[in-house]
Coordinates of C-alpha atoms and ligand atoms in Angstrom, one line a residue:
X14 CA -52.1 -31.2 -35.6
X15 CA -52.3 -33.8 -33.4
X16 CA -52.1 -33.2 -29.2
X17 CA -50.3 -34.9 -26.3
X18 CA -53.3 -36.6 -24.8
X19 CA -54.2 -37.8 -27.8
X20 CA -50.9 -40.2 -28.2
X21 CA -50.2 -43.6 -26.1
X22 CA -46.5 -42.8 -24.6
X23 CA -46.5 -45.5 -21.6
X24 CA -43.1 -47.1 -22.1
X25 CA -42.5 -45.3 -25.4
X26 CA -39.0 -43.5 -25.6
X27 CA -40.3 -39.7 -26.6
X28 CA -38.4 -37.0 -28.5
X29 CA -39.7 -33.8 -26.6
X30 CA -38.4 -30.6 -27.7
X31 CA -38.7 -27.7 -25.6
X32 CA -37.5 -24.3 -25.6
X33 CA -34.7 -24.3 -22.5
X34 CA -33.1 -21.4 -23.9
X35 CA -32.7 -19.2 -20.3
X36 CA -30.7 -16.2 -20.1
X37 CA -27.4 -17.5 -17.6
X38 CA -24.8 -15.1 -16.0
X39 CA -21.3 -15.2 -15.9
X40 CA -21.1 -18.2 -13.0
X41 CA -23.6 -20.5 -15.5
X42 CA -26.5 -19.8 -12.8
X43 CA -29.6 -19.5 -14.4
X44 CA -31.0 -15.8 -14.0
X45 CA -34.8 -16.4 -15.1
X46 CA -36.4 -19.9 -15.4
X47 CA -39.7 -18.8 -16.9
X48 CA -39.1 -20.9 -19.8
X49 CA -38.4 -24.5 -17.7
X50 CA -41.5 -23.4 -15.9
X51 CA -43.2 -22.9 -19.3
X52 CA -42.7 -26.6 -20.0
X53 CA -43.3 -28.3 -17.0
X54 CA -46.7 -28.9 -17.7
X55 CA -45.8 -31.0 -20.5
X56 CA -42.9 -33.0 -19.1
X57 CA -44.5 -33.4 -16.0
X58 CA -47.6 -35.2 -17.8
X59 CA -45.3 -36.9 -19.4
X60 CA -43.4 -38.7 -16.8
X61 CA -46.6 -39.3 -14.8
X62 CA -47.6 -41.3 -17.9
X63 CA -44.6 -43.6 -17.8
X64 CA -42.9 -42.1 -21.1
X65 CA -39.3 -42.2 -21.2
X66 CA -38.5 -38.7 -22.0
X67 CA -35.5 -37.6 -24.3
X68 CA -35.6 -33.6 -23.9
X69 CA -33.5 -31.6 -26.5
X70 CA -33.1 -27.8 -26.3
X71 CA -30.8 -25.1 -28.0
X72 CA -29.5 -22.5 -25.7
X73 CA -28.0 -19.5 -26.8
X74 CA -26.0 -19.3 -30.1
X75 CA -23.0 -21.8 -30.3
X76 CA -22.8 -21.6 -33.8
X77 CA -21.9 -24.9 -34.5
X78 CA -19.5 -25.9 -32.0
X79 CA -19.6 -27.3 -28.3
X80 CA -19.2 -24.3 -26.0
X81 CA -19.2 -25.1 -22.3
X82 CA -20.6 -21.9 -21.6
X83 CA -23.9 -23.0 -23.3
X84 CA -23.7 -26.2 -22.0
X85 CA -28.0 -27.2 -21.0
X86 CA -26.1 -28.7 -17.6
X87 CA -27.2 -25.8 -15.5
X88 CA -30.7 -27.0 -17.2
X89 CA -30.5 -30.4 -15.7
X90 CA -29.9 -29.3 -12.4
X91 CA -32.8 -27.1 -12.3
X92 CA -35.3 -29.3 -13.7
X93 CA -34.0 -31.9 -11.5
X94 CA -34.8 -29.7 -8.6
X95 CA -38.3 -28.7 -10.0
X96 CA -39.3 -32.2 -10.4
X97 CA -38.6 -34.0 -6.9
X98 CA -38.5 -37.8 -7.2
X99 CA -37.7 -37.6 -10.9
X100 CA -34.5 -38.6 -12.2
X101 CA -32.9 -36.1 -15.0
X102 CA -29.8 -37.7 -16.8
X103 CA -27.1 -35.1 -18.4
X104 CA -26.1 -36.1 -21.8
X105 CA -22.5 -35.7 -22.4
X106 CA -23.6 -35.1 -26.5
X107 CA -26.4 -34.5 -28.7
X108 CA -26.3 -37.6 -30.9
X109 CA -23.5 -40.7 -30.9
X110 CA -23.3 -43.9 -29.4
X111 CA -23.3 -42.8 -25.8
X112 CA -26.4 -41.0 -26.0
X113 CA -27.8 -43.8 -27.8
X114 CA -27.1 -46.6 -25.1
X115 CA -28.6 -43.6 -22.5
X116 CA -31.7 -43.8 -24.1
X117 CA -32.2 -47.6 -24.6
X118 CA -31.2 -48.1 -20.8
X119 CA -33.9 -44.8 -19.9
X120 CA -37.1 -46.1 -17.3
X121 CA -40.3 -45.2 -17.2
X122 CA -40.5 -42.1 -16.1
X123 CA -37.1 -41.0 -16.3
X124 CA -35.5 -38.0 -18.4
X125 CA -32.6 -37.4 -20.5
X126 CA -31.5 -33.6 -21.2
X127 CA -29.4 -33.6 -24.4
X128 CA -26.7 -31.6 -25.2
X129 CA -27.5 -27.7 -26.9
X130 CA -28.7 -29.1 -30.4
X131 CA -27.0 -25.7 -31.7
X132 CA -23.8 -27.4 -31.1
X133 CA -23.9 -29.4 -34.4
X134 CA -24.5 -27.0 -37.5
X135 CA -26.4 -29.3 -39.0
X136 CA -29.3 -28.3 -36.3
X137 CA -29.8 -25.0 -38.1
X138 CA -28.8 -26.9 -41.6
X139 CA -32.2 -28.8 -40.7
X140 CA -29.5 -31.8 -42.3
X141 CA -31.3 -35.0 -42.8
X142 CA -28.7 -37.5 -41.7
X143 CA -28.4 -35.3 -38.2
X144 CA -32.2 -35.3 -37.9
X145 CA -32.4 -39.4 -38.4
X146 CA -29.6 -39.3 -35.6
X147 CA -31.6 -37.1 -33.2
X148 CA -34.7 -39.4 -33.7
X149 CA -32.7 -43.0 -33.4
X150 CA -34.7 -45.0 -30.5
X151 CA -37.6 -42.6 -30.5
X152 CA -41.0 -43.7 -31.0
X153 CA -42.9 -40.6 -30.6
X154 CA -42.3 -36.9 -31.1
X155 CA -44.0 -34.1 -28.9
X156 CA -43.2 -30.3 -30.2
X157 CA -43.6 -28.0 -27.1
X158 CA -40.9 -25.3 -28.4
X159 CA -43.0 -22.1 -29.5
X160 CA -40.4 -20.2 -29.7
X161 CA -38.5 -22.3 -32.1
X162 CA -41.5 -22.9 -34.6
X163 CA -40.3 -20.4 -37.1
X164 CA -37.1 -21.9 -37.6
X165 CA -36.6 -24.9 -40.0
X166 CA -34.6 -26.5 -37.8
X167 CA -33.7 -30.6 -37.4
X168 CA -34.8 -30.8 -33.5
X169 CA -37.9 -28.6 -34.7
X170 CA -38.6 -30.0 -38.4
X171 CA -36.6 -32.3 -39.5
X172 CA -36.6 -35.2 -36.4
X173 CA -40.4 -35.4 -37.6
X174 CA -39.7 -37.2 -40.8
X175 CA -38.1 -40.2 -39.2
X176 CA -41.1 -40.6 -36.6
X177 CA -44.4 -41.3 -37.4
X178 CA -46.3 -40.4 -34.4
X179 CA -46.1 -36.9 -33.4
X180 CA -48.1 -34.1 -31.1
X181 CA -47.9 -30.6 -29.8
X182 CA -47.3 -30.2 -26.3
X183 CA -49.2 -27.8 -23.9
X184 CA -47.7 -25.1 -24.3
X185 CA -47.4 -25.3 -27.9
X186 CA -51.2 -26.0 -28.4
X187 CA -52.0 -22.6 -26.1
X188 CA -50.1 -20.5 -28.0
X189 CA -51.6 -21.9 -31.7
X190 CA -55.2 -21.5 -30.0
X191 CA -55.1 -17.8 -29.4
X192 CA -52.7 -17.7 -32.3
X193 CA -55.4 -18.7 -34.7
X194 CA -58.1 -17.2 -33.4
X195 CA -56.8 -13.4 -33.9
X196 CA -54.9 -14.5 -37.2
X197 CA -57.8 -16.8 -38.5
X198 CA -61.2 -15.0 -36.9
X199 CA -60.4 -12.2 -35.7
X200 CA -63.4 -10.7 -33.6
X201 CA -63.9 -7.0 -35.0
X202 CA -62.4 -4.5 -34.7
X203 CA -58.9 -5.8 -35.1
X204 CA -56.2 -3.5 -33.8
X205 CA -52.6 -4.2 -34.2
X206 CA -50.1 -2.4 -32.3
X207 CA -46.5 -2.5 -33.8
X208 CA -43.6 -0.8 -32.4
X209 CA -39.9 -1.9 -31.4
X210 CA -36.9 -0.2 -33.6
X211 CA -37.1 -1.4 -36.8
X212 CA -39.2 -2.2 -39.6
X213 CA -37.0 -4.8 -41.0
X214 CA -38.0 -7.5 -38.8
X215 CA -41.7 -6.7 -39.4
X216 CA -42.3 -6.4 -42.7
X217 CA -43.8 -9.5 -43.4
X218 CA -46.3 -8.6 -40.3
X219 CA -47.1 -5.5 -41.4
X220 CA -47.6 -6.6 -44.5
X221 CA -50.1 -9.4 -43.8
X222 CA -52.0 -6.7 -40.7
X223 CA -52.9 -3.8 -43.6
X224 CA -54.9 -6.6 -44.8
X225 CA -56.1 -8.3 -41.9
X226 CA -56.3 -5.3 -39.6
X227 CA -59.2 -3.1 -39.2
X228 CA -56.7 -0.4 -37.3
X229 CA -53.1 -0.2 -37.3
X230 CA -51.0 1.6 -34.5
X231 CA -47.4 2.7 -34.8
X232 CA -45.0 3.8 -32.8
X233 CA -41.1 3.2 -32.0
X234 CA -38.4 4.2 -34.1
X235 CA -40.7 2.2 -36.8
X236 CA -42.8 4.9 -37.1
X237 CA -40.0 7.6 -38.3
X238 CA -39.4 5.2 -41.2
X239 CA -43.0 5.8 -42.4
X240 CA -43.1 9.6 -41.6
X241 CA -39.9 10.0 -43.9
X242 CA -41.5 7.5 -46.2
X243 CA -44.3 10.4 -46.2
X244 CA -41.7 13.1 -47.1
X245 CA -41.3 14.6 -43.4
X246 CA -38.2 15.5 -41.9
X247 CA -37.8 13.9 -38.6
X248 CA -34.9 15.1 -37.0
X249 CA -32.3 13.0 -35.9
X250 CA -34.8 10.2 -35.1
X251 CA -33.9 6.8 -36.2
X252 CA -34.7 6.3 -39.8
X253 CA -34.0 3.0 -41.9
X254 CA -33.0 4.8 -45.1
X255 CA -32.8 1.5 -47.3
X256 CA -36.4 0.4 -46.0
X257 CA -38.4 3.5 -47.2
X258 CA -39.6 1.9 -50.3
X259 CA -41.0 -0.7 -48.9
X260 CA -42.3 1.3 -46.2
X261 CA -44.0 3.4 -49.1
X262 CA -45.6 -0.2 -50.4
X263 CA -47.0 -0.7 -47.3
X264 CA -48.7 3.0 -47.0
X265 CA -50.1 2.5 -50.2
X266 CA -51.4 -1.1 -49.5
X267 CA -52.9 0.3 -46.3
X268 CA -54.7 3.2 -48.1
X269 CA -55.7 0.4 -51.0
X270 CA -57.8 -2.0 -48.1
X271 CA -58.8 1.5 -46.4
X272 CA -58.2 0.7 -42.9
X273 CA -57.0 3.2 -40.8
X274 CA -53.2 3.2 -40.7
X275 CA -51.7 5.5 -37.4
X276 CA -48.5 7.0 -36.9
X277 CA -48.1 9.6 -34.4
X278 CA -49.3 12.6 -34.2
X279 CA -46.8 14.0 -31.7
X280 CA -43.2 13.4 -30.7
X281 CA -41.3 13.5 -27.2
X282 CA -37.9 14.3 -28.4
X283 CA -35.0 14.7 -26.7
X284 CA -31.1 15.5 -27.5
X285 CA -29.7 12.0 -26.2
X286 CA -31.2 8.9 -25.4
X287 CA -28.5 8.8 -22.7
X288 CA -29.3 12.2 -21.1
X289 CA -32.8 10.4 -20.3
X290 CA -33.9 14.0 -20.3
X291 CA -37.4 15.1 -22.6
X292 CA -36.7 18.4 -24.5
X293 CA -39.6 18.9 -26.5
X294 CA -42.9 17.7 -27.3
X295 CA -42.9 18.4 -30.9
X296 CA -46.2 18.0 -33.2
X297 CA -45.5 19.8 -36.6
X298 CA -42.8 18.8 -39.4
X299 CA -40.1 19.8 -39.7
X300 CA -39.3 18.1 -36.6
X301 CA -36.8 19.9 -34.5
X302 CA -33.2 19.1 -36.6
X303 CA -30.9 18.5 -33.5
X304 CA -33.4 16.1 -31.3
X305 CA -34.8 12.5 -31.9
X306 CA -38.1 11.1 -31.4
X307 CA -38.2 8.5 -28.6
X308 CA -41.7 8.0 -27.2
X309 CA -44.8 8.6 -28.7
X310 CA -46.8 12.5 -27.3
X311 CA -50.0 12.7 -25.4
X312 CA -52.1 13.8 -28.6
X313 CA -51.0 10.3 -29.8
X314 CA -51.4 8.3 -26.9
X315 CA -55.1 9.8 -26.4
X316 CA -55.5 8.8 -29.8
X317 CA -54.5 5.4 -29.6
X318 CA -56.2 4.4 -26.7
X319 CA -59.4 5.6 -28.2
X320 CA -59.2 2.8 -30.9
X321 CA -57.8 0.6 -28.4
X322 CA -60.8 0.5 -26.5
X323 CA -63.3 0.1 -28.9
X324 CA -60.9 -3.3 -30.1
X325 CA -62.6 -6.9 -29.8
X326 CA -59.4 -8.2 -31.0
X327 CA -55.9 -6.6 -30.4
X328 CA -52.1 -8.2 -31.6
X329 CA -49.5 -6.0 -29.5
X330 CA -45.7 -6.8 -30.3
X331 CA -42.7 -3.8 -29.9
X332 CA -42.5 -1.0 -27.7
X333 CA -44.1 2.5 -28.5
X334 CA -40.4 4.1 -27.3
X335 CA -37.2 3.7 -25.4
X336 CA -39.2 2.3 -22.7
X337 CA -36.5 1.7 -20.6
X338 CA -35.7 5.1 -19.9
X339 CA -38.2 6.1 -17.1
X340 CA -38.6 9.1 -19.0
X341 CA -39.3 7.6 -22.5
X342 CA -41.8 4.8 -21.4
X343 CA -45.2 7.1 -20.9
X344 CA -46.5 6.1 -24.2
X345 CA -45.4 2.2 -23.7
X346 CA -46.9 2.3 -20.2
X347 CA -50.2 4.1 -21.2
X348 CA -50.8 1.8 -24.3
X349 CA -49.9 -1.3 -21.7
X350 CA -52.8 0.1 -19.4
X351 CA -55.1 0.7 -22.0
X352 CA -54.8 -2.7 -23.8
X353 CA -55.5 -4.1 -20.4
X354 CA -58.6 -2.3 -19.5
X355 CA -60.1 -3.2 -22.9
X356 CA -61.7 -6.3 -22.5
X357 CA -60.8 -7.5 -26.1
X358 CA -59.2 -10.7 -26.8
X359 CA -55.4 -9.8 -26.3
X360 CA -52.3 -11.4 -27.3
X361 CA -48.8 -9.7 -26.3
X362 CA -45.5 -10.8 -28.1
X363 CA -42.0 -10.0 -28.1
X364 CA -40.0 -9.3 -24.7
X365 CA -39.7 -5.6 -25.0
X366 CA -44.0 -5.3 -24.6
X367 CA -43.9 -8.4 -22.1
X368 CA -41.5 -6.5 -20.0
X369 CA -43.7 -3.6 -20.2
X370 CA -46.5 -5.3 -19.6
X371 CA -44.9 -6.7 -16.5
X372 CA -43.6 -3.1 -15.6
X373 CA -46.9 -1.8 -15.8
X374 CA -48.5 -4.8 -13.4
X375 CA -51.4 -6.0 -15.6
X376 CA -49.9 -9.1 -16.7
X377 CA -53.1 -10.8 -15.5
X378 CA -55.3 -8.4 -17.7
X379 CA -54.1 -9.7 -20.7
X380 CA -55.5 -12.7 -22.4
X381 CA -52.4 -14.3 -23.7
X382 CA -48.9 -13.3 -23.3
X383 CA -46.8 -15.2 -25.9
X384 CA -43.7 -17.1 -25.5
X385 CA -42.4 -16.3 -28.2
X386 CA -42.0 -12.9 -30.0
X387 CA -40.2 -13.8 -33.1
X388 CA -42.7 -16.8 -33.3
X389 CA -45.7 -14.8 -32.5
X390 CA -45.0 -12.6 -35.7
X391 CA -44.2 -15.1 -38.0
X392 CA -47.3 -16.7 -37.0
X393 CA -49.6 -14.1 -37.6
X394 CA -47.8 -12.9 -41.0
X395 CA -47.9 -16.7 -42.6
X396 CA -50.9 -18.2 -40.3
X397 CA -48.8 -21.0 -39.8
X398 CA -44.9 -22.1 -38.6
X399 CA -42.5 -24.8 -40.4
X400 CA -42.6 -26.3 -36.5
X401 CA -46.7 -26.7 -36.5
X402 CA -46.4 -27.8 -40.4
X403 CA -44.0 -31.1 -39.6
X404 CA -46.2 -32.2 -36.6
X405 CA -48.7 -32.6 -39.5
Ligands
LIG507 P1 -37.7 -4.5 -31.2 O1 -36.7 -5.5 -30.7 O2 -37.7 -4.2 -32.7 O3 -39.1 -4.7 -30.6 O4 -37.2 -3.1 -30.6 C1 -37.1 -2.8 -29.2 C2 -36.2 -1.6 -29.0 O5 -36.7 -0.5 -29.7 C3 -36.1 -1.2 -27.6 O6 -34.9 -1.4 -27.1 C4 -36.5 0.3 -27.6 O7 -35.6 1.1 -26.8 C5 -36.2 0.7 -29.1 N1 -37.0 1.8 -29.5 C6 -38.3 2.0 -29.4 N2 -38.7 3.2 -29.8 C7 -37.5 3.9 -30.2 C8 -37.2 5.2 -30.7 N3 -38.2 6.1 -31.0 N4 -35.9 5.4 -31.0 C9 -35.0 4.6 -30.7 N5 -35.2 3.3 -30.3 C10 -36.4 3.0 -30.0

């Protein structure tokens, strides 16, 4: 995989693709911009180079069809703003003859902000006829979307096919550096901390970790999948009934490599998640029949942080409980601390644990927070993303 710096774009029309996908409220103003900021290393290089910069994002889910509610104008505004002196052109479309005749008349220098790409279906289609449109007057393409590597898409995949020289972007080349080195050579001990509500977004991440792992750490309403998987009765804690097989594959696996597999030891249950009230701290099965488990015990968190600081390497994605009840976010908040204080080589995905991590104020204790949390799994279950593949 090639990188920016290595690439001549003086004069050259660029495809970048970034992720501009910010969360906007009900007046279209943009509520967090982390994500233009995430990029503006890249485009900013790039303009100060003399590239002419065509910028495509997806925003939202439009499902195929123009939505002025996910229009990327707001976008264009902002980047305008964060860029003095730099001109940012609004595309009225994503592909077409106007957008064409914007980006042969674009200077040096100067950007163009497409349309959301998610208004065309062929975007998620990854269609090959839309993909040769999106790259028409390009001459180089620059990948700086993270968060959009896992999907086969035609702005992420597809628009590399039709031109020759491509590179990652900053951002993008970050994220695959500490990426690789916990997936590819991970410093041991490895300890991987899942949590979040359900297995069925992680199984090909667990199932990759109870290879790769030396220790893995569960908690969430994950772990009351494996606990019934083990034949315990859990209460009314939240249980994937049509996952427990696999969940049962992935025990066995985990006994099969020997590496130490951890589900709690100890519950903090309560009646209702609303009530935000703790009930019990329950340790021995059966679990109390009327409560649910929402945060992971003391016993457990002791526990946990013992392996976590013995870790040269630790991979945390998911919370460890309903974090966002005051009273369900001990364990989150505890593990957030400890992963922190560890001095291993740490990498934090998915916004539930960066929000915690944030919460708990040791952002700047952690090696790498990642951009993207989908992404981030993906990448450490295949080693790889369709996005980093196409760039080559
Ligand atoms: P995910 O998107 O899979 O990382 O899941 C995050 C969500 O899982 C958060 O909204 C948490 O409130 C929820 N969660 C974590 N632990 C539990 C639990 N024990 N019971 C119910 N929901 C949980």
């Amino acid at each position: 995989m090639k990188f920016l710096e290595q690439i001549e774009v003086k004069g050259r029309t660029v495809f970048l693709r970034v992720d501009f996908n910010v969360p906007l409220d009900e007046n279209l103003n943009i509520r967090d911009d982390t994500r233009i900021q995430a990029s503006l290393p890249t485009i900013k290089y790039l303009v100060q180079k003399g590239a002419k910069l065509v910028v495509a994002s997806h925003l939202g889910r439009p499902k195929g069809q123009f939505n002025p509610k996910m229009s990327l104008k707001p976008v264009a505004a902002r980047l305008e703003q964060l860029l003095p002196g730099t001109k940012v052109i609004m595309a009225p479309d994503v592909i077409g003859d106007e957008v064409n005749h914007l980006k042969s008349n674009l200077k040096d220098g100067q950007i163009l902000l497409l349309e959301n790409v998610r208004f065309y279906k062929q975007e998620t289609d990854n269609d090959p006829e839309f993909s040769r449109k999106l790259a028409e007057g390009c001459d180089v393409f620059i990948n700086d979307a993270f968060g959009s590597c896992h999907r086969a898409h035609a702005s992420v995949v597809g628009v590399a096919s039709f031109i020759k020289q491509k590179a990652a972007g900053y951002l993008l080349l970050k994220e695959v550096n500490y990426l690789s080195k916990i997936t590819h050579n991970p410093e041991k001990p490895y300890v991987a901390i899942l949590g979040g509500a359900k297995i069925e977004d992680k199984i090909p991440v667990l199932k990759s970790l109870v290879t790769k792992a030396d220790v893995l750490l569960i908690g969430g309403a994950m772990a009351y999948t494996f606990l019934r998987a083990q034949g315990k009765q859990v209460g009314k804690s939240l249980v994937e009934d049509d996952k427990l097989e696999i969940a049962r594959e992935i025990l066995k696996k985990a006994e099969e490599s020997q590496i130490k597999f951890l589900l709690p030891l100890d519950h903090v249950m309560t009646a209702s998640i609303e009530s935000g009230v703790v009930n019990q701290i329950a340790e021995h099965y059966p679990l109390p029949e009327d409560l649910m488990g929402v945060d992971i015990g003391p016993k457990t968190i002791e526990e946990y942080k013992k392996q976590i600081k013995i870790a040269k390497t630790i991979f945390w994605n998911g919370p460890l409980g309903v974090f966002e009840v005051k009273a369900f976010s001990t364990g989150t908040v505890e593990i957030a601390k400890a992963v922190a204080d560890s001095g291993a080589l740490s990498v934090v995905g998915g916004g539930d644990s960066i929000a915690a991590i944030h919460q708990t104020g040791v952002a700047d204790k952690i090696s790498h927070i990642s951009t993207g949390g989908g992404a981030s799994l993906e990448y450490v279950a295949y080693g790889t993303l369709p996005g980093i593949e196409a760039l080559g």
